[in-house]
Structures are given as C-alpha cells and as structure tokens.
Coordinates of C-alpha atoms in Angstrom, one line a residue:
Chain J
M17 CA -49.0 -35.1 -0.6
N18 CA -48.9 -32.2 -3.5
D19 CA -45.0 -33.1 -4.9
T20 CA -45.1 -30.6 -7.6
T21 CA -44.1 -27.5 -4.8
I22 CA -40.7 -26.7 -3.6
E23 CA -42.2 -26.9 -0.1
S24 CA -42.6 -30.4 -0.8
V25 CA -39.1 -30.9 -1.7
R26 CA -37.9 -29.1 1.1
D27 CA -40.0 -31.3 4.2
R28 CA -38.6 -34.3 2.5
L29 CA -35.4 -32.6 2.7
R30 CA -35.8 -31.6 6.3
N31 CA -36.9 -35.1 7.5
F32 CA -34.0 -36.8 5.6
A33 CA -31.7 -34.5 7.6
H34 CA -33.2 -35.3 10.3
A35 CA -33.2 -38.7 10.6
R36 CA -29.6 -38.7 10.3
D37 CA -28.7 -35.7 12.6
W38 CA -27.3 -33.7 9.5
G39 CA -28.7 -30.7 11.0
Q40 CA -25.7 -29.5 12.7
F41 CA -24.0 -29.2 9.6
H42 CA -26.4 -27.8 7.6
T43 CA -25.2 -23.7 8.8
P44 CA -25.3 -20.9 6.2
K45 CA -21.7 -21.1 5.5
N46 CA -21.2 -24.7 5.2
L47 CA -24.6 -25.1 2.7
A48 CA -23.6 -22.1 0.3
M49 CA -20.1 -23.9 0.5
A50 CA -22.0 -27.2 -0.7
L51 CA -24.2 -25.0 -2.9
G52 CA -20.9 -23.7 -4.6
G53 CA -19.6 -27.7 -5.0
E54 CA -22.6 -28.7 -6.9
V55 CA -22.8 -25.6 -9.0
G56 CA -19.0 -26.4 -9.9
E57 CA -20.2 -30.0 -11.1
L58 CA -22.8 -29.1 -13.3
L59 CA -20.2 -26.8 -15.0
A60 CA -17.6 -29.5 -15.0
E61 CA -20.6 -31.6 -17.3
M62 CA -20.5 -28.9 -19.6
Q63 CA -17.1 -27.5 -20.3
W64 CA -15.9 -29.1 -22.8
L65 CA -18.8 -29.5 -25.1
T66 CA -20.5 -26.9 -27.3
D67 CA -24.2 -26.1 -26.2
A68 CA -25.6 -28.0 -29.1
Q69 CA -23.8 -31.2 -27.4
V70 CA -25.2 -30.2 -24.2
L71 CA -28.6 -30.5 -25.6
Q72 CA -28.0 -33.5 -27.3
K73 CA -26.3 -34.9 -24.2
L74 CA -29.7 -34.0 -22.5
A75 CA -32.0 -35.4 -25.6
D76 CA -30.1 -39.1 -25.3
P77 CA -31.9 -41.0 -22.2
D78 CA -28.4 -43.1 -21.8
T79 CA -26.6 -39.5 -21.1
R80 CA -29.2 -37.4 -19.6
D81 CA -29.1 -38.7 -16.1
G82 CA -26.0 -37.6 -15.3
I83 CA -26.4 -34.0 -15.9
E84 CA -29.7 -34.1 -14.2
E85 CA -28.8 -35.2 -11.3
E86 CA -26.3 -32.4 -11.0
F87 CA -29.5 -30.3 -11.2
A88 CA -31.2 -32.0 -8.9
D89 CA -28.1 -31.2 -6.4
V90 CA -28.0 -27.6 -7.0
F91 CA -31.6 -27.3 -6.5
L92 CA -31.6 -29.5 -3.1
Y93 CA -28.9 -27.4 -1.6
L94 CA -30.3 -23.9 -2.8
V95 CA -33.6 -25.0 -1.1
Q96 CA -31.6 -26.4 2.1
L97 CA -29.9 -22.9 1.9
A98 CA -32.9 -20.8 1.7
D99 CA -34.8 -23.1 4.0
V100 CA -31.8 -22.5 7.1
C101 CA -31.9 -18.9 6.4
G102 CA -35.3 -18.2 5.9
V103 CA -35.5 -17.2 2.3
D104 CA -39.1 -18.1 0.2
L105 CA -37.4 -18.9 -3.2
I106 CA -40.5 -18.1 -4.9
E107 CA -41.4 -15.1 -3.5
A108 CA -38.1 -13.6 -3.7
A109 CA -37.9 -14.4 -7.4
H110 CA -41.0 -12.5 -8.3
A111 CA -39.8 -9.5 -6.5
K112 CA -36.3 -9.5 -8.4
I113 CA -38.3 -10.4 -11.9
T114 CA -40.5 -7.1 -10.8
R115 CA -37.8 -5.1 -9.8
N116 CA -35.5 -5.9 -13.0
D117 CA -38.8 -5.5 -15.4
G118 CA -38.5 -1.5 -14.3
R119 CA -34.4 -1.6 -14.8
F120 CA -34.7 -2.9 -18.1
P121 CA -37.2 -1.6 -20.3
P122 CA -38.5 -4.2 -22.9
T123 CA -36.9 -3.6 -26.5
E124 CA -39.2 -1.8 -28.7
P125 CA -40.0 -3.9 -31.6
S126 CA -38.4 -2.7 -34.9
S127 CA -41.3 -2.0 -37.7
Chain T
M3 CA -52.3 -16.7 -11.6
N4 CA -51.3 -19.2 -8.8
D5 CA -47.7 -17.7 -8.6
T6 CA -46.4 -19.9 -6.0
T7 CA -45.2 -22.4 -8.1
I8 CA -41.8 -22.7 -10.2
E9 CA -44.0 -22.7 -13.1
S10 CA -45.5 -18.9 -12.7
V11 CA -41.6 -17.7 -12.6
R12 CA -40.7 -19.9 -15.2
D13 CA -43.3 -18.3 -17.7
R14 CA -42.0 -14.9 -16.4
L15 CA -38.8 -15.4 -17.1
R16 CA -39.4 -16.9 -20.4
N17 CA -41.9 -13.6 -21.4
F18 CA -38.9 -11.3 -19.8
A19 CA -36.4 -12.8 -22.2
H20 CA -38.5 -13.3 -25.2
A21 CA -39.9 -8.8 -24.9
R22 CA -36.0 -8.1 -24.9
D23 CA -35.0 -10.4 -27.8
W24 CA -32.5 -12.1 -25.1
G25 CA -33.4 -15.6 -25.9
Q26 CA -30.1 -15.4 -28.6
F27 CA -27.6 -15.5 -25.0
H28 CA -29.6 -18.1 -23.1
T29 CA -27.2 -21.1 -24.4
P30 CA -27.2 -23.7 -22.0
K31 CA -23.4 -23.2 -21.1
N32 CA -23.9 -19.0 -20.8
L33 CA -26.6 -19.5 -18.5
A34 CA -24.4 -22.0 -16.5
M35 CA -21.9 -19.5 -16.2
A36 CA -24.4 -17.0 -15.0
L37 CA -25.4 -19.4 -12.5
G38 CA -21.8 -19.8 -11.4
G39 CA -21.4 -16.0 -11.5
E40 CA -24.5 -15.9 -9.1
V41 CA -23.9 -18.3 -6.7
G42 CA -20.5 -16.4 -6.1
E43 CA -21.7 -13.6 -5.3
L44 CA -24.1 -15.5 -2.6
L45 CA -20.9 -16.9 -1.4
A46 CA -19.7 -13.3 -1.3
E47 CA -22.1 -11.8 0.9
M48 CA -21.5 -14.4 3.7
Q49 CA -17.7 -14.6 3.0
W50 CA -16.1 -12.9 6.2
L51 CA -19.6 -13.2 8.3
T52 CA -20.1 -15.8 11.1
D53 CA -23.0 -18.0 10.5
A54 CA -24.3 -16.5 13.8
Q55 CA -23.8 -13.0 11.9
V56 CA -25.7 -13.7 8.4
L57 CA -28.8 -14.8 10.3
Q58 CA -28.5 -11.5 12.0
K59 CA -27.8 -9.7 9.0
L60 CA -31.5 -11.8 7.5
A61 CA -33.2 -11.0 10.6
D62 CA -32.6 -7.3 10.2
P63 CA -35.2 -6.0 7.7
D64 CA -32.3 -3.2 6.4
T65 CA -29.8 -5.7 5.6
R66 CA -31.8 -8.6 4.7
D67 CA -32.8 -7.3 0.8
G68 CA -28.9 -7.9 -0.8
I69 CA -28.8 -11.2 0.4
E70 CA -32.5 -12.1 -0.3
E71 CA -32.0 -10.6 -3.7
E72 CA -28.5 -13.2 -4.1
F73 CA -30.7 -15.7 -3.3
A74 CA -33.4 -14.5 -6.0
D75 CA -30.6 -14.3 -8.9
V76 CA -29.4 -17.9 -8.3
F77 CA -32.6 -19.3 -8.3
L78 CA -33.7 -17.0 -11.5
Y79 CA -30.6 -18.5 -13.5
L80 CA -31.3 -22.1 -12.4
V81 CA -34.6 -21.8 -13.4
Q82 CA -34.0 -20.7 -16.8
L83 CA -31.1 -23.2 -17.5
A84 CA -33.3 -26.1 -16.4
D85 CA -35.6 -24.6 -19.2
V86 CA -33.5 -24.2 -21.6
C87 CA -32.1 -28.2 -20.8
G88 CA -35.5 -29.3 -20.5
V89 CA -35.3 -30.4 -17.1
D90 CA -38.4 -30.5 -14.3
L91 CA -36.5 -29.5 -11.3
I92 CA -39.1 -30.6 -9.0
E93 CA -39.4 -34.0 -10.3
A94 CA -35.6 -34.0 -10.5
A95 CA -35.2 -33.6 -7.1
H96 CA -37.7 -35.7 -5.9
A97 CA -35.8 -38.5 -7.8
K98 CA -32.6 -37.9 -6.1
I99 CA -34.0 -37.8 -2.8
T100 CA -34.9 -40.9 -3.3
R101 CA -31.8 -42.3 -4.4
N102 CA -30.2 -40.9 -1.6
D103 CA -32.4 -42.1 0.7
G104 CA -31.1 -46.0 -0.3
R105 CA -27.6 -45.0 -0.2
F106 CA -27.9 -43.0 3.1
P107 CA -29.3 -45.6 5.9
P108 CA -30.8 -43.2 8.5
T109 CA -29.3 -43.4 11.8
E110 CA -30.6 -45.6 14.0
P111 CA -32.0 -43.8 17.0
S112 CA -29.6 -44.3 20.2
S113 CA -31.9 -45.9 23.2
Chain R
M14 CA 12.9 -7.7 -5.1
N15 CA 12.4 -10.0 -7.1
D16 CA 8.6 -9.6 -7.8
T17 CA 8.5 -12.2 -10.3
T18 CA 7.4 -14.8 -8.1
I19 CA 4.2 -16.2 -6.6
E20 CA 6.3 -15.5 -3.1
S21 CA 6.6 -12.1 -3.9
V22 CA 3.0 -12.0 -4.0
R23 CA 2.5 -13.7 -1.0
D24 CA 4.4 -11.7 0.8
R25 CA 2.9 -8.6 0.2
L26 CA -0.6 -10.0 0.8
R27 CA 0.9 -11.1 4.2
N28 CA 1.8 -7.4 5.2
F29 CA -1.4 -6.0 3.6
A30 CA -3.6 -8.5 5.8
H31 CA -1.0 -7.9 8.5
A32 CA -1.4 -4.1 8.8
R33 CA -5.2 -4.3 8.6
D34 CA -5.6 -6.8 11.6
W35 CA -7.1 -9.0 8.6
G36 CA -5.8 -12.0 9.6
Q37 CA -8.6 -13.2 11.7
F38 CA -11.0 -13.1 8.8
H39 CA -8.6 -15.4 6.6
T40 CA -9.8 -18.5 7.9
P41 CA -9.7 -21.4 5.3
K42 CA -13.5 -21.8 4.6
N43 CA -13.5 -18.2 4.2
L44 CA -10.7 -17.5 1.8
A45 CA -12.3 -20.5 -0.2
M46 CA -15.7 -18.6 -0.3
A47 CA -13.9 -15.6 -1.4
L48 CA -11.8 -17.5 -4.4
G49 CA -15.4 -19.2 -5.3
G50 CA -17.0 -15.5 -5.4
E51 CA -14.1 -14.0 -7.4
V52 CA -14.3 -17.1 -9.3
G53 CA -18.2 -16.2 -10.1
E54 CA -16.8 -12.8 -11.0
L55 CA -14.3 -14.0 -13.7
L56 CA -17.4 -15.8 -15.1
A57 CA -19.8 -12.9 -15.3
E58 CA -17.2 -11.0 -17.2
M59 CA -17.6 -14.1 -19.8
Q60 CA -21.0 -14.9 -19.6
W61 CA -22.9 -13.2 -22.8
L62 CA -19.5 -13.0 -24.9
T63 CA -18.8 -15.7 -27.3
D64 CA -14.7 -16.5 -27.1
A65 CA -14.0 -13.9 -30.1
Q66 CA -15.4 -11.4 -27.9
V67 CA -13.6 -12.1 -24.5
L68 CA -10.1 -11.9 -26.5
Q69 CA -11.5 -8.9 -28.6
K70 CA -12.5 -7.3 -24.8
L71 CA -8.6 -8.2 -23.8
A72 CA -7.3 -6.9 -27.1
D73 CA -9.1 -3.2 -26.2
P74 CA -6.8 -1.6 -23.8
D75 CA -10.3 0.4 -22.9
T76 CA -12.0 -2.6 -21.9
R77 CA -9.0 -4.9 -21.0
D78 CA -8.9 -3.8 -17.3
G79 CA -12.1 -4.9 -16.0
I80 CA -11.3 -8.6 -16.8
E81 CA -7.6 -8.6 -15.9
E82 CA -8.6 -7.3 -12.1
E83 CA -11.2 -10.1 -11.9
F84 CA -7.9 -12.3 -12.9
A85 CA -5.9 -10.7 -10.2
D86 CA -8.5 -11.2 -7.5
V87 CA -8.8 -14.7 -8.4
F88 CA -4.9 -15.2 -8.3
L89 CA -5.0 -13.1 -4.9
Y90 CA -7.3 -14.9 -2.8
L91 CA -6.1 -18.5 -4.5
V92 CA -2.2 -17.2 -3.2
Q93 CA -4.0 -16.5 0.2
L94 CA -5.7 -19.6 0.8
A95 CA -2.5 -21.7 -0.3
D96 CA -0.8 -19.9 2.5
V97 CA -3.0 -20.2 5.1
C98 CA -3.3 -24.1 4.4
G99 CA 0.5 -24.5 3.9
V100 CA 0.1 -25.6 0.1
D101 CA 2.9 -24.9 -2.2
L102 CA 0.9 -24.0 -5.6
I103 CA 3.8 -24.7 -8.2
E104 CA 4.8 -28.0 -6.4
A105 CA 1.2 -29.0 -6.4
A106 CA 1.0 -28.2 -10.0
H107 CA 3.8 -29.8 -11.1
A108 CA 3.1 -33.2 -8.9
K109 CA -0.3 -32.8 -10.7
I110 CA 1.0 -32.4 -14.3
T111 CA 3.8 -35.6 -13.6
R112 CA 0.2 -37.5 -12.5
N113 CA -1.8 -36.6 -15.6
D114 CA 1.1 -37.6 -17.9
G115 CA 0.6 -41.0 -16.8
R116 CA -3.3 -40.6 -16.6
F117 CA -3.5 -39.4 -20.5
P118 CA -1.0 -41.1 -22.7
P119 CA -0.4 -38.7 -25.5
T120 CA -2.3 -38.9 -29.1
E121 CA -0.2 -41.2 -31.5
P122 CA 0.8 -38.3 -34.3
S123 CA -1.5 -39.5 -37.4
S124 CA 1.0 -40.2 -40.0
Chain B
M18 CA 14.8 -25.8 -15.7
N19 CA 14.2 -23.7 -12.8
D20 CA 10.7 -25.2 -12.2
T21 CA 9.9 -22.8 -9.3
T22 CA 8.0 -20.2 -11.8
I23 CA 4.7 -19.9 -13.0
E24 CA 6.2 -20.0 -16.3
S25 CA 7.3 -23.5 -15.8
V26 CA 4.0 -24.5 -15.0
R27 CA 2.6 -22.9 -17.8
D28 CA 5.0 -24.4 -20.2
R29 CA 4.4 -27.8 -19.4
L30 CA 0.7 -27.3 -19.5
R31 CA 1.3 -26.2 -22.9
N32 CA 3.5 -29.0 -24.3
F33 CA 0.7 -30.9 -22.2
A34 CA -2.3 -29.6 -24.0
H35 CA -0.6 -30.1 -27.6
A36 CA 1.1 -33.2 -27.6
R37 CA -2.9 -34.3 -26.6
D38 CA -4.5 -31.9 -29.7
W39 CA -6.4 -30.5 -26.6
G40 CA -6.2 -26.7 -27.9
Q41 CA -9.2 -27.0 -29.7
F42 CA -11.4 -26.9 -25.9
H43 CA -9.2 -24.6 -24.6
T44 CA -11.3 -21.7 -25.4
P45 CA -11.5 -18.8 -22.9
K46 CA -15.4 -19.7 -22.1
N47 CA -14.6 -23.3 -21.5
L48 CA -11.6 -23.1 -19.4
A49 CA -13.6 -20.6 -17.2
M50 CA -15.7 -23.6 -16.7
A51 CA -13.3 -25.3 -15.9
L52 CA -12.0 -22.9 -13.1
G53 CA -15.1 -22.9 -11.8
G54 CA -15.6 -26.8 -11.9
E55 CA -12.6 -27.0 -9.4
V56 CA -12.7 -24.4 -7.2
G57 CA -16.4 -26.1 -6.7
E58 CA -14.5 -29.4 -5.8
L59 CA -12.2 -27.4 -3.3
L60 CA -15.3 -26.1 -1.7
A61 CA -16.5 -29.2 -1.7
E62 CA -13.4 -30.7 0.1
M63 CA -14.4 -28.0 3.1
Q64 CA -17.8 -28.1 3.3
W65 CA -18.7 -30.0 6.3
L66 CA -15.6 -29.3 8.0
T67 CA -14.9 -26.8 10.7
D68 CA -11.5 -24.8 9.7
A69 CA -9.9 -26.7 12.3
Q70 CA -10.8 -29.8 10.7
V71 CA -9.5 -28.6 7.4
L72 CA -6.0 -27.9 8.7
Q73 CA -5.8 -31.1 10.7
K74 CA -6.5 -33.0 7.3
L75 CA -3.5 -30.9 5.5
A76 CA -1.4 -31.5 8.3
D77 CA -1.9 -35.2 8.2
P78 CA -0.2 -37.2 5.1
D79 CA -2.7 -39.6 4.7
T80 CA -5.9 -36.9 3.7
R81 CA -3.3 -34.2 2.8
D82 CA -3.0 -35.2 -0.9
G83 CA -6.7 -35.3 -1.8
I84 CA -6.9 -31.2 -0.6
E85 CA -3.9 -30.5 -2.3
E86 CA -4.3 -32.3 -5.6
E87 CA -7.4 -30.1 -5.8
F88 CA -5.8 -26.9 -5.2
A89 CA -3.5 -28.3 -8.2
D90 CA -6.5 -28.6 -10.5
V91 CA -7.8 -24.8 -9.5
F92 CA -4.1 -23.3 -10.0
L93 CA -3.5 -25.6 -13.2
Y94 CA -6.9 -23.8 -15.0
L95 CA -6.5 -20.5 -14.1
V96 CA -2.7 -20.7 -15.3
Q97 CA -4.2 -22.2 -18.7
L98 CA -7.1 -19.5 -18.7
A99 CA -4.8 -16.5 -18.1
D100 CA -2.1 -18.0 -20.8
V101 CA -4.9 -18.3 -23.4
C102 CA -6.4 -14.8 -22.6
G103 CA -2.8 -13.4 -22.0
V104 CA -2.9 -12.4 -18.4
D105 CA 0.5 -12.2 -16.8
L106 CA -1.0 -13.2 -13.3
I107 CA 2.1 -12.2 -11.3
E108 CA 1.8 -8.7 -12.8
A109 CA -1.8 -8.2 -12.4
A110 CA -1.4 -9.5 -8.9
H111 CA 0.8 -6.9 -8.1
A112 CA -0.8 -3.9 -9.4
K113 CA -4.0 -4.7 -7.9
I114 CA -2.2 -4.7 -4.6
T115 CA -1.1 -1.8 -5.0
R116 CA -4.5 -0.6 -5.9
N117 CA -5.8 -1.8 -2.8
D118 CA -3.2 -0.3 -0.9
G119 CA -4.5 3.0 -2.0
R120 CA -8.6 1.9 -1.2
F121 CA -7.9 0.3 2.2
P122 CA -5.6 2.7 4.6
P123 CA -3.4 0.3 6.9
T124 CA -5.3 0.6 10.2
E125 CA -3.9 3.2 12.8
P126 CA -2.1 0.7 15.6
S127 CA -4.0 1.7 19.0
S128 CA -1.5 2.6 21.6

C-alpha cells in the first residue's frame, strides 16, 4: 500500500470504524463536532505560548509528540467528515486556491 | 504536476502566500486561530440542519458548493499550519491510527 | 426590568425564539454547534492582528462594533445553550473558581 | 457580595489572575484561543450523544458535573476575554437582540 495518500488514511479509518461498529456515530454533525473538539485541543496546546515557544516545543523530541498528536486528531476527523460527506479534500482545495488566485491579485513587486 | 497529493496543495499555498508577502502573518498561533475560524464556518453550515438535510444539501449541485468550500478552507489552513510547524499530516495520521488500534480493541463479532 | 442580569438576556432570548417558533431548532447539539460557529467568527476577527491591533480596533468607535457584535453572538448562544441545558452559568462559574483556587495555589510574593 | 452578577465573576477572576501573576498571559489572542479550546471541550462532551442523551446526562447528578464544568470553563474565558477587551457582555447582548428584532420579524401566528 502507498500510504502517503489521503486515501490510505481514509481507508484505514473506514476499516477502523467498521471493526468497532462505530459507523452509527459517524454522522456529519457528530463528526463536525468532533472536529471542533480536536481543533480546540490544538488551540489549547498553543494558547499560553509565544509563536517561538510553539516552534521550540515542536523542535524538541520530548515535547513534540503531544502537539503532533493533536494535528493527527484534527486531520483524522476532517478526513472522516469529508468521507461521510462525499467531499474530495484535495480537489476542493485546488478549486479554492484557483478561486482565491482570482480574488486576491499578487502584490506588485516593489522596485 | 501530480495534484492529488497534499504536497501539491502545500506547494501552491506556499507560492500563493509568497507572491502576496503574507508569510509574515502565517505564524503558528495566527494559523491556528484561522483554522478555528474556518471550522466554525463549517459548523455554522450544519447547525440548524438534520444529518439528512446536510447530506441532501451536498447531493444538490445548487447548494453543494457552499459547504464544499468550507471543507476546502479548513483543509487549506490545516495544511498551512502543519507546514509552518513541520508536521507531516499523513505520517502523523498513520502513527495515531496505529496507536488507536492498540487502545481500542475491535469489537468481537457476535455469532 | 433590571436589564443588567444574565436572566434579562435569557428571558429576551426565550421570547425571541418563541415568537419565531425557533425552539424546535434549539437543541443542545445545535446550539453547541452555533456557539462553536460564533467563537470561530470571534477568532477570525483577531487572527491576523497583533494583540495591540486588537485593542486599537476596540478603542476606535469606527471599528469597535464588528468585534463587539461577535462577543454578543458568542454570549447569546452560550446563554441559550445553558438555558436549554438547565445550567446556571454564574453558579457554575463560582463553583469552578473555588475549585481552581484549591488546585492552583497563589504564587508566593517574592520579597 | 452579590454573587449573582457577571461582575462578581469578573472580579474573582481578576483577583485570581493577579495573585498568580497570570495577567501577562491574558492577552486578547491568548484568551480567544483558550475560549476556543474550552468550547471544543464542550462540543466533545456532546459529540457522540443524541440530544436526549445530553439532557439525560445533565439530569443525573452522577454525570452532570463534567458537562457543567465545561460550561463554566467557556464562560470564565469569555468573561476574561471581554474584560481584557473592555466589552460589557450584557450590554452588547441587549444591543444585538434589539438589532435582531428588526432583522428577523416574528412569524405571523397562523389562524
């Protein structure tokens, strides 16, 4: 398996939920709330730190794991929510960047 | 370019921010707040709907775009935040699923 | 009416929802999602600003209203959610502060 | 002290922060992130429950405390954030309800 794709994550999550009969809980609204909950945990990791301290925490193997795990949790629920809603995150992202390109013209380089 | 990877999204976002000199605003805390803001918009799309109505809205091309765009926005800020923090979302996700596999044993199939 | 109390806000919100037959939408989960949505808007107001710029924006009557309105929206949904859940915010707050007082002993004054 | 007012909560929070020298951390953006974090915890309390189960949990003294404490945490950070930003929550709330009254005319009673 090529496990560098979002699909590889999505498929493991599908199997994971199926093996535990958790699909019944994974409605759009429930997963959106779970996503909100995990983003809250990511915010909480950073709330009392400066930006420099956040980066320091990430640079230190002893403290990196906690914050990296919060990233994972946010991503896992976003992938599951998109899956249940039939949204292709990569495709939606490229479409939005293309739209933004038109809305926000690049800055003129000063010379 | 293979644009089905997270890297393809990340690279376009890097170029986008660079061309507008927005890198100065993209600190970890600012991006985390932006992520929280976009998740809020996704929650708002669903708040007064039932789960069935959310799926109906997604099934109708006339109403699908609004909600798909909120998914894109959440994902775009998550990718940028992970980029600034040096976190590989796919790798972190697989590591977390593996950990969860140990923590939550699958349900015994009833027979 | 003494309109400096939370009860005065709660009662107007009850009447407001009743007059529009919106009570049917005001379930705990829906209101919690709406609260998450409004906190997202408050985060978005501040995301690209420095702390000094946030305070400047609040000090200027021309720009104050937008951010003050986001505070109001967060508070209105918190009051409604607490009302539907039968939670007394003031009482719960005092109980929590008392608990925190025991958990986090004040710093010794350095002399 | 009349401890049924928001001011009574705000004043205890001011003293609490002062006694621990935590004022240095209580900038608008930090407190907004903390608010987002606590709303996330409130969402997490409800995410896998039905609305009926949320109300059941609140009706049972054995399970009520956890969720009530999350309400308290959200409220405590909202009060602190409003305090630092010089926003009167009650006043802002009444102003917003008055505005909403004009924007959303009550439903005609059907007869």
